[in-house]
CSV table of C-alpha atoms and ligand atoms in Angstrom, one decimal:
chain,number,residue,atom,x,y,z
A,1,UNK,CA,-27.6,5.9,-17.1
A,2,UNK,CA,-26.5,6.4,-13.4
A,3,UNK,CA,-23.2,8.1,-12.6
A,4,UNK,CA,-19.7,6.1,-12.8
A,5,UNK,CA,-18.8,4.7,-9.8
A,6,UNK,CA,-15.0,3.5,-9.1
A,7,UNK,CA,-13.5,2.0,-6.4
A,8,UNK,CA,-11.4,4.9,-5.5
A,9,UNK,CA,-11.8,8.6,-5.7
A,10,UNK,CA,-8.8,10.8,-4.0
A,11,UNK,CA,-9.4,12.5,-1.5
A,12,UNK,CA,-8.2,16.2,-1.8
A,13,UNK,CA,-8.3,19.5,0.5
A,14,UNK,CA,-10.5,22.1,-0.2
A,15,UNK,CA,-8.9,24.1,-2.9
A,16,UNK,CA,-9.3,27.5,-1.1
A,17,UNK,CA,-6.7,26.2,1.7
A,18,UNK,CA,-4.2,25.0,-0.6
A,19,UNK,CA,-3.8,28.4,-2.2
A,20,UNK,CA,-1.7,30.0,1.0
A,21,UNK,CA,0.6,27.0,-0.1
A,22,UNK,CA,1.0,27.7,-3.6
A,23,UNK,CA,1.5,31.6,-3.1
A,24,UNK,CA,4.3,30.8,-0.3
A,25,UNK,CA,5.9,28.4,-3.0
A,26,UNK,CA,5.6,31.2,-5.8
A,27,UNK,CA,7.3,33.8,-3.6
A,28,UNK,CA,10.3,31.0,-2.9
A,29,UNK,CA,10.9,30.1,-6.0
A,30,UNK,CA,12.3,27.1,-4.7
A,31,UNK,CA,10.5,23.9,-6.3
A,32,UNK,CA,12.8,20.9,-5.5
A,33,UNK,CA,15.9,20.0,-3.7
A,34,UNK,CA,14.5,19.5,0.0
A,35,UNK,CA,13.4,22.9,-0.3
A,36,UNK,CA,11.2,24.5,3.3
A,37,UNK,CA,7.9,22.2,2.4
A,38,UNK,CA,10.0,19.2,2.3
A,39,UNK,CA,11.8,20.1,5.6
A,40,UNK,CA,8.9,20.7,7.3
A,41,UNK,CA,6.7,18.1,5.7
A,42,UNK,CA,9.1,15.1,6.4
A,43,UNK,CA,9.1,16.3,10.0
A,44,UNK,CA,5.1,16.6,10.3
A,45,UNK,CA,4.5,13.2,8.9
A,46,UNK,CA,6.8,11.8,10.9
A,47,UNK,CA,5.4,12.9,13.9
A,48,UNK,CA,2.0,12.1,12.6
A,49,UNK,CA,2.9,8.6,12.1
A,50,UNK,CA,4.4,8.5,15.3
A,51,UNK,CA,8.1,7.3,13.6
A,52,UNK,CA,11.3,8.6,14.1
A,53,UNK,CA,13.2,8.5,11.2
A,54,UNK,CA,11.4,9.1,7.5
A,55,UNK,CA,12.4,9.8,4.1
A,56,UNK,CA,9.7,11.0,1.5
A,57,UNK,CA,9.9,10.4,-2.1
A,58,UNK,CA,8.1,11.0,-5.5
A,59,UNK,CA,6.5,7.6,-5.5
A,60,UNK,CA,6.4,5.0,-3.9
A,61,UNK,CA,7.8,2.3,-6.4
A,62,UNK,CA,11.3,4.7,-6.4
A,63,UNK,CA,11.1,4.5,-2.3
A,64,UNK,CA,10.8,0.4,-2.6
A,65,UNK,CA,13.6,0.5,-5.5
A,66,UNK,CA,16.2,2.8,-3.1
A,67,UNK,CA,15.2,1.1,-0.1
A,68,UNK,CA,16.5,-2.2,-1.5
A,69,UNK,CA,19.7,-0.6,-2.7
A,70,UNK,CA,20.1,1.1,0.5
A,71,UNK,CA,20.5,-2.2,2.6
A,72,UNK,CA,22.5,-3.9,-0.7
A,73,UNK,CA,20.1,-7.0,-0.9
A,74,UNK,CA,20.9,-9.3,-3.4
A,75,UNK,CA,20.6,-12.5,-4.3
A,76,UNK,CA,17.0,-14.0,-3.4
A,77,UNK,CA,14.2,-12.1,-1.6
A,78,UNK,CA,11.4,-14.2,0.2
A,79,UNK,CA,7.7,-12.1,-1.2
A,80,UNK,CA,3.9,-12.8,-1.5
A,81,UNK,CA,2.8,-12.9,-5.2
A,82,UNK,CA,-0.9,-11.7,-3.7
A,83,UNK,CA,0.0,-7.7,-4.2
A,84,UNK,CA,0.1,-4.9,-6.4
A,85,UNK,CA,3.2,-5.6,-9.3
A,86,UNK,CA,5.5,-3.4,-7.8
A,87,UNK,CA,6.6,-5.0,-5.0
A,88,UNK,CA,8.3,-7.7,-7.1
A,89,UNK,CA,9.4,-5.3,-9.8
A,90,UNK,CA,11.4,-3.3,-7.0
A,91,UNK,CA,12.9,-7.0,-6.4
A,92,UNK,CA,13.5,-7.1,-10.7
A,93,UNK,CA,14.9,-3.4,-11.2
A,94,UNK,CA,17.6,-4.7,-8.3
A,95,UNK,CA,18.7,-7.9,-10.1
A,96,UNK,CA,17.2,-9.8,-7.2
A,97,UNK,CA,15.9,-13.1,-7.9
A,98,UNK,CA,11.9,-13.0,-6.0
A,99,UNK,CA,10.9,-16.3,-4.2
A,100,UNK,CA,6.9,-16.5,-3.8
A,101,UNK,CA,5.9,-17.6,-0.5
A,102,UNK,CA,2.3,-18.1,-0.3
A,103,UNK,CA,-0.3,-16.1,1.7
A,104,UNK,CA,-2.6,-17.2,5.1
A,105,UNK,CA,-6.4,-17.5,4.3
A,106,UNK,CA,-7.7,-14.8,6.8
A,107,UNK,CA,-5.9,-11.6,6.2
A,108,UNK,CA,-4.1,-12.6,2.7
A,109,UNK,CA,-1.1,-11.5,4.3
A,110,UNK,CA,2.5,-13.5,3.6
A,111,UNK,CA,2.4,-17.1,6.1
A,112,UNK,CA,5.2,-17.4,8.2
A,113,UNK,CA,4.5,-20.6,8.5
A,114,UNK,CA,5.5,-21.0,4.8
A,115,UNK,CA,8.6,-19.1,4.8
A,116,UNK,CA,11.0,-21.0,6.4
A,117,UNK,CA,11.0,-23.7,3.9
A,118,UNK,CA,11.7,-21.3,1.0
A,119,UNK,CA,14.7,-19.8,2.4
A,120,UNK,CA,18.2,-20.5,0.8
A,121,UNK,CA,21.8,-19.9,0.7
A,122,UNK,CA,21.0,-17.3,-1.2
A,123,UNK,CA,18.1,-15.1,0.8
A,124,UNK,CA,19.0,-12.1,2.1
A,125,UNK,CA,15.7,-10.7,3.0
A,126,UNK,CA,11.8,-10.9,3.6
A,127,UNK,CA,9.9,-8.2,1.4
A,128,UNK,CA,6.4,-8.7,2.7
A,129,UNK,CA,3.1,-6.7,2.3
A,130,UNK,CA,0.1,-5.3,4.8
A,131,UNK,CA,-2.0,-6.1,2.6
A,132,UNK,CA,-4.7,-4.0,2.4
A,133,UNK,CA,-3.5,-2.4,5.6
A,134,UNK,CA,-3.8,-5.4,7.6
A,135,UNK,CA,-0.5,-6.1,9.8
A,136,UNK,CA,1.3,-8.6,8.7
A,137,UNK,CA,2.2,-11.5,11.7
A,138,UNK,CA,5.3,-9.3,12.4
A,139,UNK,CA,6.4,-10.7,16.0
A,140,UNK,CA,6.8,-14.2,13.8
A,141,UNK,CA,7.9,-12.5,10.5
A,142,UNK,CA,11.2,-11.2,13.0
A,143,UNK,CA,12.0,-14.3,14.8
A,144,UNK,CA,12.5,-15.6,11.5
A,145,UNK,CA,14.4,-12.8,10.1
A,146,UNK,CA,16.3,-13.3,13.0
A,147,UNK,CA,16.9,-16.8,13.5
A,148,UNK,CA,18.3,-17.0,9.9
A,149,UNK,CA,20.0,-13.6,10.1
A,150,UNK,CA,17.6,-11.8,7.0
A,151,UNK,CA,16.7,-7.9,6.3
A,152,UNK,CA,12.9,-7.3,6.6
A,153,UNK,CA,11.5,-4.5,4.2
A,154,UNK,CA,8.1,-3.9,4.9
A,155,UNK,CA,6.0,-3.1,1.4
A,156,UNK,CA,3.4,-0.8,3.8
A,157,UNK,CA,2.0,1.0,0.9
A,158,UNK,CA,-1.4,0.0,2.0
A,159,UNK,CA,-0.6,0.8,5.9
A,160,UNK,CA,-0.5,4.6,6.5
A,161,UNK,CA,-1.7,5.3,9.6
A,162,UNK,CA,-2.4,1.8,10.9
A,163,UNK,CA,-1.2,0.7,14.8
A,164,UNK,CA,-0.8,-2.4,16.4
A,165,UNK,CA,-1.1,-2.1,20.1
A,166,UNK,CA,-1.0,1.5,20.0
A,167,UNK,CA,1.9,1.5,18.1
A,168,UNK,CA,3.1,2.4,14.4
A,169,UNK,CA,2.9,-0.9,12.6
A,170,UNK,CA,6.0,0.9,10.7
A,171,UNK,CA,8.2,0.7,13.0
A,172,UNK,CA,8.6,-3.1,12.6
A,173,UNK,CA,11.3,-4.6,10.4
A,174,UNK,CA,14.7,-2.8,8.9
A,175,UNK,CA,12.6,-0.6,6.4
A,176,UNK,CA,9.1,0.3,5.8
A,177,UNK,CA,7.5,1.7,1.9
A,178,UNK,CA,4.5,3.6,1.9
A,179,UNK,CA,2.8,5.0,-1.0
A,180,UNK,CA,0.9,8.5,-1.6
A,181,UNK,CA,-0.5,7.7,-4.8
A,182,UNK,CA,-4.0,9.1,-5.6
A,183,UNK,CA,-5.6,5.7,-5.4
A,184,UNK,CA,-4.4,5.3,-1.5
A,185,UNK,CA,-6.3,6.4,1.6
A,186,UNK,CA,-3.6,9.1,1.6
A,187,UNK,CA,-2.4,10.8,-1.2
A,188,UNK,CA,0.5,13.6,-2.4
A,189,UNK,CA,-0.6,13.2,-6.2
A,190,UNK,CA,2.5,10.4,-6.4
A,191,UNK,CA,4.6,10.4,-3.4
A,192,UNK,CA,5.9,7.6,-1.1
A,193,UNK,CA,8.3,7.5,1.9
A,194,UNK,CA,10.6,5.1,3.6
A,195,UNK,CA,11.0,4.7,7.5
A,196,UNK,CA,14.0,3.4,8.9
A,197,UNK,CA,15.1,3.4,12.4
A,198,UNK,CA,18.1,5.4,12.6
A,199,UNK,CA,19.5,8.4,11.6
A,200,UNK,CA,22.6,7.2,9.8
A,201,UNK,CA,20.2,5.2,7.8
A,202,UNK,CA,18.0,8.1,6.9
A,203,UNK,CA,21.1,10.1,5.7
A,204,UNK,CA,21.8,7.3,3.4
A,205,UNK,CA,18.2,7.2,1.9
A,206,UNK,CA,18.2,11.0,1.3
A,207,UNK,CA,21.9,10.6,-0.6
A,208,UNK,CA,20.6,7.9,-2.8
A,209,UNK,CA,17.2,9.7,-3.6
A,210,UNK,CA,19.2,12.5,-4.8
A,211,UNK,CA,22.2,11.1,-6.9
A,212,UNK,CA,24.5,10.3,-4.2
A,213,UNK,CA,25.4,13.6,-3.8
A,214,UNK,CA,27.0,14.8,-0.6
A,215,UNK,CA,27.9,18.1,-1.5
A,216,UNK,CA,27.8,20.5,-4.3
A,217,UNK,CA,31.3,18.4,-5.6
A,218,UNK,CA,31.1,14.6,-3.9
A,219,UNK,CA,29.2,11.9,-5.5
A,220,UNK,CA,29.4,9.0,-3.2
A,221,UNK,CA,27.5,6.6,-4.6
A,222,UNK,CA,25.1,5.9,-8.3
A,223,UNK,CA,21.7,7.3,-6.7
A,224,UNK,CA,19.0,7.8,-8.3
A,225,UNK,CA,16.3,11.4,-8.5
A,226,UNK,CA,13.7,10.2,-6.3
A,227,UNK,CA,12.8,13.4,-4.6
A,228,UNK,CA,9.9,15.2,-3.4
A,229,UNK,CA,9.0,18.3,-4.7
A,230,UNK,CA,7.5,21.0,-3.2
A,231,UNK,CA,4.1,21.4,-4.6
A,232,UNK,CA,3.6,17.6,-3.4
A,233,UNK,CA,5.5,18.5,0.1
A,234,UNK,CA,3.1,20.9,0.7
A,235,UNK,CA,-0.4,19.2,0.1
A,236,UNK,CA,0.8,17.0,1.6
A,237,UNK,CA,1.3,18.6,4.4
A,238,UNK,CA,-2.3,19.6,4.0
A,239,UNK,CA,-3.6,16.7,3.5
A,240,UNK,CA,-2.2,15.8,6.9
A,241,UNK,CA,-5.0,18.0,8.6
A,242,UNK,CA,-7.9,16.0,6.9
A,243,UNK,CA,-6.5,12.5,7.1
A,244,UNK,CA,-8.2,11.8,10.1
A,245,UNK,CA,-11.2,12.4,9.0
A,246,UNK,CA,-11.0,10.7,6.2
A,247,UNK,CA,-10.0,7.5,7.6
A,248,UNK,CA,-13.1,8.2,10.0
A,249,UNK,CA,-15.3,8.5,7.0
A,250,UNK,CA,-13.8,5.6,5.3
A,251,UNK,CA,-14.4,3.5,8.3
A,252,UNK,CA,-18.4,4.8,8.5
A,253,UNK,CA,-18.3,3.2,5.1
A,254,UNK,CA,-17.0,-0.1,6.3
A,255,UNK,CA,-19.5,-0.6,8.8
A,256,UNK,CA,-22.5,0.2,6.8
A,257,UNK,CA,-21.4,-2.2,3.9
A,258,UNK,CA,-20.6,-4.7,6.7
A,259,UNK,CA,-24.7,-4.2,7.9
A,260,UNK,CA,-26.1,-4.6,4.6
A,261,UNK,CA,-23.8,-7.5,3.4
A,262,UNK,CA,-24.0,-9.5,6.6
A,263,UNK,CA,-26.9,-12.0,5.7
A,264,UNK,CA,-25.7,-12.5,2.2
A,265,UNK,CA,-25.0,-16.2,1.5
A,266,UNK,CA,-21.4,-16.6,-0.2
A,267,UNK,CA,-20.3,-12.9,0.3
A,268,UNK,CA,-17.6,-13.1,3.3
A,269,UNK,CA,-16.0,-10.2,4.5
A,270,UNK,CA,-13.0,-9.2,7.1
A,271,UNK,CA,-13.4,-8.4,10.1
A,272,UNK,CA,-10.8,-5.9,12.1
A,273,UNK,CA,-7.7,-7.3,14.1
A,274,UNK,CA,-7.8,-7.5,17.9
A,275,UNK,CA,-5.6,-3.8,19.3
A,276,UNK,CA,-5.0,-2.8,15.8
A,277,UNK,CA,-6.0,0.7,14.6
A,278,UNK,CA,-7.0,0.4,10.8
A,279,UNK,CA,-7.3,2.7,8.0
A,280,UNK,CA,-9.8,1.2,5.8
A,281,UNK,CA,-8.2,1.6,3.0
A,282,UNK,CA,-9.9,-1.4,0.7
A,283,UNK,CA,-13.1,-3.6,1.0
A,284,UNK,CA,-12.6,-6.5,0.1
A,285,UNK,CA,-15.4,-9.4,0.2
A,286,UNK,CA,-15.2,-12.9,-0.7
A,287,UNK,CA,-17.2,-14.8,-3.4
A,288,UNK,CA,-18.2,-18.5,-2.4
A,289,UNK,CA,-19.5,-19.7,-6.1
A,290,UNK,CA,-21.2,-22.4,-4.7
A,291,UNK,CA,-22.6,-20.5,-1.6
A,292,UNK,CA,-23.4,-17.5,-3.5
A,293,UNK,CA,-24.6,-18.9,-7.2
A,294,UNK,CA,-22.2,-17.1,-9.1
A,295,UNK,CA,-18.3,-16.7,-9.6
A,296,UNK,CA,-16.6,-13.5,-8.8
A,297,UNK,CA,-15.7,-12.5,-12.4
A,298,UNK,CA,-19.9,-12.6,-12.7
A,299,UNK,CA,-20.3,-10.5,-9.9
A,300,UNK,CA,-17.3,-8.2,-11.1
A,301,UNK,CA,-19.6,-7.5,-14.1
A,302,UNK,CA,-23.0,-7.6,-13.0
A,303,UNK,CA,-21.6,-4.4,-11.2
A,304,UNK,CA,-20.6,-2.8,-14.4
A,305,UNK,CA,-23.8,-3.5,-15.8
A,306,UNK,CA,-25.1,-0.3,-13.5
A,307,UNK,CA,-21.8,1.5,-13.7
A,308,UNK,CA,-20.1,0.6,-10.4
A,309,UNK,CA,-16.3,-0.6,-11.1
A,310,UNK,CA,-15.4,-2.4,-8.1
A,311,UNK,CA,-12.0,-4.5,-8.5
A,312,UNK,CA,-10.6,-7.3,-8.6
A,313,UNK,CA,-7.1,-6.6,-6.2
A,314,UNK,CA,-5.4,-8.8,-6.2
A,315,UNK,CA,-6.0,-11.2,-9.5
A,316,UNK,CA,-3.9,-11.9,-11.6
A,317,UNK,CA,-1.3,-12.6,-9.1
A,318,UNK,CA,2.1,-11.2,-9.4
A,319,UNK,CA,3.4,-14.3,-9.9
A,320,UNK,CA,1.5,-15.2,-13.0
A,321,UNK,CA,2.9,-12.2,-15.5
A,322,UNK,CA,4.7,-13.0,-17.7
A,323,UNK,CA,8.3,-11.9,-16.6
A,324,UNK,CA,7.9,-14.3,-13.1
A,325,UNK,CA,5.8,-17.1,-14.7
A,326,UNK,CA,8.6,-19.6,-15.5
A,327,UNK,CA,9.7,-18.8,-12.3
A,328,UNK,CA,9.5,-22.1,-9.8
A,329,UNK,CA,8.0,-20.3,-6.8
A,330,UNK,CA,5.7,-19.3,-9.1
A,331,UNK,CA,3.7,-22.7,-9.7
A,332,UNK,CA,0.1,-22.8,-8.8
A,333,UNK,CA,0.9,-25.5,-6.3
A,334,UNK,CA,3.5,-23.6,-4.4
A,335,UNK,CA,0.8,-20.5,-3.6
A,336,UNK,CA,-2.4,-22.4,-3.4
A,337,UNK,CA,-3.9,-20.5,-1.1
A,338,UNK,CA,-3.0,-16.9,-3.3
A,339,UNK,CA,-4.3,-18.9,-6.0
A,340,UNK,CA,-7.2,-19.4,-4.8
A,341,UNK,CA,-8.1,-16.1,-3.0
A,342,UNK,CA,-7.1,-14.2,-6.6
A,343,UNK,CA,-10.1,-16.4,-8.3
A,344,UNK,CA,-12.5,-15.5,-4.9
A,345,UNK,CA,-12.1,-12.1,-4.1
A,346,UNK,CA,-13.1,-8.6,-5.0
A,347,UNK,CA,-12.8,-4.7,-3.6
A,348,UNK,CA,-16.1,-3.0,-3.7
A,349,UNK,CA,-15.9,0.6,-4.0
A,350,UNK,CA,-14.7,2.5,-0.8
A,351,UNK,CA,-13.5,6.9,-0.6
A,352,UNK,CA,-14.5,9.2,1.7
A,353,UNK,CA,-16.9,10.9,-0.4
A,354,UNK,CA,-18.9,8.0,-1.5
A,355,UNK,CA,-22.8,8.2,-0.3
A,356,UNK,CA,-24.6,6.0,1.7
A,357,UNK,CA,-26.7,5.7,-1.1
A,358,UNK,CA,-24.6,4.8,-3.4
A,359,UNK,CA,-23.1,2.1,-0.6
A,360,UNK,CA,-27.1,1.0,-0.1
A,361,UNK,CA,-27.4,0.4,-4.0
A,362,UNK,CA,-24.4,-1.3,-4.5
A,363,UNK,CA,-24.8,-3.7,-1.9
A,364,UNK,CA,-28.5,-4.4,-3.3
A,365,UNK,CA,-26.6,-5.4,-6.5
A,366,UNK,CA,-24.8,-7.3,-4.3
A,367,UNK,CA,-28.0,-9.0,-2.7
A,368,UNK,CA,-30.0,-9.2,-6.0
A,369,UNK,CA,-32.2,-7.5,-4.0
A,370,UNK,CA,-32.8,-5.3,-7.1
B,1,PLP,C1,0.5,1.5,-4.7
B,1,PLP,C2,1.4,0.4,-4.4
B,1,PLP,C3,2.8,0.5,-4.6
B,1,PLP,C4,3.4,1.5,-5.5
B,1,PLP,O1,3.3,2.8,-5.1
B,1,PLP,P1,3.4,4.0,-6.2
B,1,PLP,O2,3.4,5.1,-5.3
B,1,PLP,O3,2.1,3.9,-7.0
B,1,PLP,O4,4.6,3.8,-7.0
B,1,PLP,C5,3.6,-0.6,-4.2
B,1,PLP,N1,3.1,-1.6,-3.5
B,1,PLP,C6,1.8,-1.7,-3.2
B,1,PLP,C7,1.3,-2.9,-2.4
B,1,PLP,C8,0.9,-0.8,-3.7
B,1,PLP,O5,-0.4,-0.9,-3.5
């Protein structure tokens, strides 16, 4: 039996650096409650990701949940069912009613083209996704926000890092999400942030993360505890030093897997956006049955035959659990595109750390070259 490969492993710091961390926190004895790490870290990540204004949080579901009730949208909220479940359970936890718009066929990302005819007396906002770190169309995505007079909060949990003509793909739209989780290209354990684009805004996130409090004696508002604590402030702060290298690492990978898989019939991969600086964070390929000789789901677990667990992101669609099934956005023929892409594709594994040998086999697999 060959080892267990996964589609993610996390990326950490070398333990040995983290240490100076830990002993600093041991000697504050202060854990939570934007304590020195969470100062400082908030300030370094913003500046790494070239924003202004940032917030961070324990997770990154909690920083889509607040980000909602920080803008009060209500009512309907215009979202691609071809994404990881919490996007639309944000939408659910807010009493907000989610309309499925479907996605285009190149990047998976939400159409604009689509959107339009799905918005209603009752929209309020756009929550789309960068999915799989690819922008969204956000000059188009704005015009329409605009035009109809609609909040934009950008689900970026797949985007850290990423630029669009040498500019933070954040920085587009009222909000932004991103997540830290383990499984992402960069991780604080669980953490998340939001970005918004003023300060006033800012000081409204970091009341509602924390209660609503505004001093030790004035609750303004039913907030929630969303904050981050130190330990996680300060690896992440860490983990800011190695990102970059880790993105470069990840994007070695991407090239190699696009050598070996480039003559095999079926398999289609992406290619990267004209001026856009990507992070690499998922691989996914395409499956042509007819092309290729076999479906996806028979790829998926040829794979697992020799212990490689690639996945299937993003099947089933959102849209198809049960709580947003009987929903009429949710039909089959108002997404047919998602619909179709969720029975097609597949992530093959991709972390810094995986081996070219490992990459070589898998794509073998992949070629039934072996
Ligand atoms: C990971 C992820 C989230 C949730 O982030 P957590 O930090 O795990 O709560 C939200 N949306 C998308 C698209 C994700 O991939």
């Amino acid at each position: 039996m060959s080892k267990k490969i996964f589609v993610t492993q996390p990326a950490m710091p070398p333990l040995d650096e983290f240490m100076p961390y830990l002993e600093q926190i041991w000697d504050n004895k202060w854990l939570t409650n934007n304590g020195p790490f969470h100062q400082q870290y908030e300030e370094e990540l913003a500046q790494y990701l070239g924003v202004n204004h940032l917030s961070v949080f324990s997770n990154g579901t909690l920083a889509l949940i607040t980000a909602l009730q920080a803008l009060r949208i209500t009512g309907e909220v215009i979202t691609t069912p071809f994404s990881f479940v919490a996007t639309t359970h944000s939408l659910w936890w807010n009493n907000i009613k989610p309309v499925f718009v479907d996605i285009e066929d190149q990047y998976y990302n939400l159409d604009p083209q689509k959107i339009e005819a799905a918005i209603t007396p009752q929209t309020t906002a756009i929550m789309p996704v960068h999915v799989y770190g690819n922008p969204c169309n956000v000059e188009e995505i704005q015009r329409i926000a605009d035009t109809y007079g609609l909040r934009i909060i950008y689900d970026a949990a797949h985007a850290f890092g990423v630029k669009k003509d040498g500019q933070s793909i954040l920085n587009w739209g009222d909000l932004s999400i991103l997540s830290f989780h383990a499984t992402k290209t960069y991780n604080t354990i669980e953490g998340g942030a939001i970005i918004c684009q003023n300060e006033k805004t800012k000081q409204r996130i970091d009341l509602l993360k924390n209660f609503g409090f505004r001093d030790e004696v004035t609750v303004i508002e039913p907030g929630i505890n969303a904050k981050m604590n130190e330990l996680q402030a300060a690896y992440g702060s860490l983990q800011l030093k190695h990102v970059d290298k880790y993105i470069a690492k990840r994007k070695e990978i991407v090239e190699l897997y696009r050598k070996l898989l480039a003559s095999v019939q079926g398999i289609s991969m992406m290619t990267d956006m004209d001026n856009v600086e990507h992070n690499y964070s998922y691989f996914p390929v395409r499956v042509n049955t007819a092309e290729y000789g076999m479906t996806r789901d028979e790829l998926y677990l040829e794979l697992q035959k020799y212990d490689i667990f690639a996945r299937r992101y993003f099947y089933p669609l959102i849209s198809d659990f049960p709580t947003y099934k009987g929903l009429p956005s949710s039909k089959a023929d108002n997404i047919p595109v998602a619909t179709q892409v969720a029975k097609e594709i597949i992530c093959l594994p991709i972390y810094p750390d995986l081996a070219a040998d490992d990459i070589t086999r898998i794509c073998e697999i992949i070629s039934k070259k072996h």
